[in-house]
PDB file of C-alpha atoms in Angstrom:
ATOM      1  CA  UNK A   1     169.201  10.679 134.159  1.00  0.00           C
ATOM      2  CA  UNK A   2     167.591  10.126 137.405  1.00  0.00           C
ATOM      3  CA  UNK A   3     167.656  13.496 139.092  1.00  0.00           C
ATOM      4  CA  UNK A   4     167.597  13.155 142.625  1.00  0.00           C
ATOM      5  CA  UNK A   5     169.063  15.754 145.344  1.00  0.00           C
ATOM      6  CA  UNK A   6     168.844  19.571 145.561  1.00  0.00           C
ATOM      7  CA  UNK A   7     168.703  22.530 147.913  1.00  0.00           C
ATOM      8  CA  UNK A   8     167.994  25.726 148.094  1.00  0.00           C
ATOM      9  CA  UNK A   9     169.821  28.029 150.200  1.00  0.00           C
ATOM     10  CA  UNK A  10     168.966  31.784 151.586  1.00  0.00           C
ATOM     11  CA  UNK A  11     171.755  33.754 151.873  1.00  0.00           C
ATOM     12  CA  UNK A  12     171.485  37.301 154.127  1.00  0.00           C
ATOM     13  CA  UNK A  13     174.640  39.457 152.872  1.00  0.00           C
ATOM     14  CA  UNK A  14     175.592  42.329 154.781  1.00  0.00           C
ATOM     15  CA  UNK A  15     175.027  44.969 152.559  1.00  0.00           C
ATOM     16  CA  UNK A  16     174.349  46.011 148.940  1.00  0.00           C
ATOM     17  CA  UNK A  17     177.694  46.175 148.565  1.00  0.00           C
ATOM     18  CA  UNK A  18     178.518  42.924 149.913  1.00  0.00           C
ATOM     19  CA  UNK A  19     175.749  41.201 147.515  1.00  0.00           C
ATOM     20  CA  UNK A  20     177.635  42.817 144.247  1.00  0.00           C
ATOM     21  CA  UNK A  21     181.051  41.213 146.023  1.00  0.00           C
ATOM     22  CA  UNK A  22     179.144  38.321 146.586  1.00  0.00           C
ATOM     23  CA  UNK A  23     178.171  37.937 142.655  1.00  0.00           C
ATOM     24  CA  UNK A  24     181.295  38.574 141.857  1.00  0.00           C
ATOM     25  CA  UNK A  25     182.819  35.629 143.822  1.00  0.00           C
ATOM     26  CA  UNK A  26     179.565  33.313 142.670  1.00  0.00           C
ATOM     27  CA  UNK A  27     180.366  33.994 139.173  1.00  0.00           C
ATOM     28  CA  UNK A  28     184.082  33.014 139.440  1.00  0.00           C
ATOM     29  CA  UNK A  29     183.343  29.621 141.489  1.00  0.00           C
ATOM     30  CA  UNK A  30     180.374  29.257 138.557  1.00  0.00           C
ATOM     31  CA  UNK A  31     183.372  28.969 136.051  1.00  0.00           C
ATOM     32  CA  UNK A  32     184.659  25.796 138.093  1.00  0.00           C
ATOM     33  CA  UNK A  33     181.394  24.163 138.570  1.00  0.00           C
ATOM     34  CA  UNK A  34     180.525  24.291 134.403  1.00  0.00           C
ATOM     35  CA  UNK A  35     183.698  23.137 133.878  1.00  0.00           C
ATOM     36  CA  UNK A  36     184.428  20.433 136.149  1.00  0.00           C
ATOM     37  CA  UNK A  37     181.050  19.029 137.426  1.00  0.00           C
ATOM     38  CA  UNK A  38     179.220  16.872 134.911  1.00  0.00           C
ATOM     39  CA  UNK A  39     176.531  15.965 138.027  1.00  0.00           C
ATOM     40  CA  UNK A  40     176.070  19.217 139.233  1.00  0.00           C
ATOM     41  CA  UNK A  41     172.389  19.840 136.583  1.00  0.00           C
ATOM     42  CA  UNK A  42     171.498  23.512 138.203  1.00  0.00           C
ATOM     43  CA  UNK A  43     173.531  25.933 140.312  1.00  0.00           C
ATOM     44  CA  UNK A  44     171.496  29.068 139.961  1.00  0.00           C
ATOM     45  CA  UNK A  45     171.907  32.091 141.469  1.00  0.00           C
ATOM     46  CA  UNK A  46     168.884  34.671 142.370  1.00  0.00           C
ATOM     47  CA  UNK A  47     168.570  38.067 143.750  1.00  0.00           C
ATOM     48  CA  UNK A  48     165.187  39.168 145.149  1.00  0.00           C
ATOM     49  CA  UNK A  49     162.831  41.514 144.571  1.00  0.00           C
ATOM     50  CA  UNK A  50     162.664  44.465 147.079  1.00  0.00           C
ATOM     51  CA  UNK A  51     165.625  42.707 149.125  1.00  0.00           C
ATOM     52  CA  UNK A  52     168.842  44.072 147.557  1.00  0.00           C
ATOM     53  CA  UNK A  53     170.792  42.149 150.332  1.00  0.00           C
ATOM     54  CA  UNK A  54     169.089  38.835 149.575  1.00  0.00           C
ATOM     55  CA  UNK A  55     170.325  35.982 147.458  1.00  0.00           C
ATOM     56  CA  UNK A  56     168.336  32.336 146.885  1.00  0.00           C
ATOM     57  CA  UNK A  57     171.028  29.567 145.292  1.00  0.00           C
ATOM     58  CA  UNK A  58     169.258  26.528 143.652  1.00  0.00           C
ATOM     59  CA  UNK A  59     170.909  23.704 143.401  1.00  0.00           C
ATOM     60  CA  UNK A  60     170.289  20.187 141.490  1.00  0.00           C
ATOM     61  CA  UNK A  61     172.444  17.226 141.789  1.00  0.00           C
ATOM     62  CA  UNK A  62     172.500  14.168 139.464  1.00  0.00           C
ATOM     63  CA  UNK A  63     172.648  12.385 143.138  1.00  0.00           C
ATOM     64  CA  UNK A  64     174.087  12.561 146.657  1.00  0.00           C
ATOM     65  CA  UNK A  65     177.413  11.486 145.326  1.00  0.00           C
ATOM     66  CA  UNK A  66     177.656  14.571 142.904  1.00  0.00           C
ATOM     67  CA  UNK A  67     176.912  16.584 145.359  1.00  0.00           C
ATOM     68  CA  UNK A  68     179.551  15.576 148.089  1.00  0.00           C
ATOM     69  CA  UNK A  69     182.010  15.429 145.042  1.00  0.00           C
ATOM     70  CA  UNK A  70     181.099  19.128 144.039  1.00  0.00           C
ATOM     71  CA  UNK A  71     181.535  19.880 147.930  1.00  0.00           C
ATOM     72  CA  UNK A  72     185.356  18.806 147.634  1.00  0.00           C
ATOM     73  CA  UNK A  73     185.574  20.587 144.663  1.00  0.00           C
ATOM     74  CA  UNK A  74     188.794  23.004 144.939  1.00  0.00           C
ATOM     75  CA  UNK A  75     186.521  26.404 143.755  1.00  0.00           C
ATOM     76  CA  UNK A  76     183.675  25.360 146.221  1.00  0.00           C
ATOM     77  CA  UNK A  77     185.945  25.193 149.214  1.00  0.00           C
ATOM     78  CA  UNK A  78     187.055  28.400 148.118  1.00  0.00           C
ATOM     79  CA  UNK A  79     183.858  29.832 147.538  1.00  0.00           C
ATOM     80  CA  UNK A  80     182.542  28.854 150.848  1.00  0.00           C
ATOM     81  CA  UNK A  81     186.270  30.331 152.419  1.00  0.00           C
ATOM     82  CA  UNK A  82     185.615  33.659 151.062  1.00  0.00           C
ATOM     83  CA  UNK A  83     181.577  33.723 151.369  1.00  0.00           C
ATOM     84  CA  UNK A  84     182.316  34.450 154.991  1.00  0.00           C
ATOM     85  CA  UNK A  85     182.905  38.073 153.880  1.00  0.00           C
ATOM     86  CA  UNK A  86     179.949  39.041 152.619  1.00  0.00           C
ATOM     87  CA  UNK A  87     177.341  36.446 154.078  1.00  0.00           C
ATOM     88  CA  UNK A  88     175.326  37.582 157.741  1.00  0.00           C
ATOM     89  CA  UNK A  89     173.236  34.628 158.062  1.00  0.00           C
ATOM     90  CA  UNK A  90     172.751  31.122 155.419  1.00  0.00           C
ATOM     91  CA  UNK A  91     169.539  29.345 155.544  1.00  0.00           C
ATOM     92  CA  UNK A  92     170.156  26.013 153.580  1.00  0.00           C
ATOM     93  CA  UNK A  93     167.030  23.155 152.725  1.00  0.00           C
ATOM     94  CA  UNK A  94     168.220  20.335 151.804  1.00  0.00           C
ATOM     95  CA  UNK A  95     165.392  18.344 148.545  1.00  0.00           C
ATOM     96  CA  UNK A  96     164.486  15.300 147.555  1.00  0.00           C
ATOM     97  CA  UNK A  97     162.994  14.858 144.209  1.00  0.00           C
ATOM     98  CA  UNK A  98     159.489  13.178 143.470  1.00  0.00           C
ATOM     99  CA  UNK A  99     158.759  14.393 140.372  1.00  0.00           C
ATOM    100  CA  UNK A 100     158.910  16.782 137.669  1.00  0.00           C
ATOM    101  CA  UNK A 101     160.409  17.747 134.023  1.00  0.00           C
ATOM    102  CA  UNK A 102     164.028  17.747 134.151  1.00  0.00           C
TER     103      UNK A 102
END
């Protein structure tokens, strides 16, 4: 499989709080994406050391077009709904892959 589109995205919550709500709501939407998105290879979650209010996504896409169909997946659009909540600032940067072990 020809892996070919990722991002990464920085997510600033508002609190400590806010990053175990945050979790929470990542974990449901997590049961959506292994269910129902064959292209979507990585959706990772991260907390960061020393930054309790910090959160790093990585994301790996089979292509472009799995990742504009996990985009219009029902759970995402929730997900990104209810992130609102909990989410002070989202830095997002877009990938291309060169090369690697996938």
């Amino acid at each position: 499989m020809a892996v070919g589109y990722g991002l990464v995205v920085r997510f600033t919550l508002r609190s400590e709080e806010a990053a175990g709500a945050f979790d929470e709501l990542v974990s449901r939407t997590l049961e959506g994406i292994r269910r129902d998105e064959p292209g979507t290879v990585v959706y990772a979650n991260h907390r960061v050391p020393d930054e309790p209010a910090v959160r790093v996504f990585y994301e790996l896409y089979a292509d472009r077009a799995a990742f504009e169909a996990h985009e219009r997946q029902p759970h995402v659009r929730h997900f990104l709904e209810e992130r609102q909540k909990f989410v002070a600032r989202a830095d997002v940067t877009f990938l291309e892959h060169i090369d690697g072990k996938v």
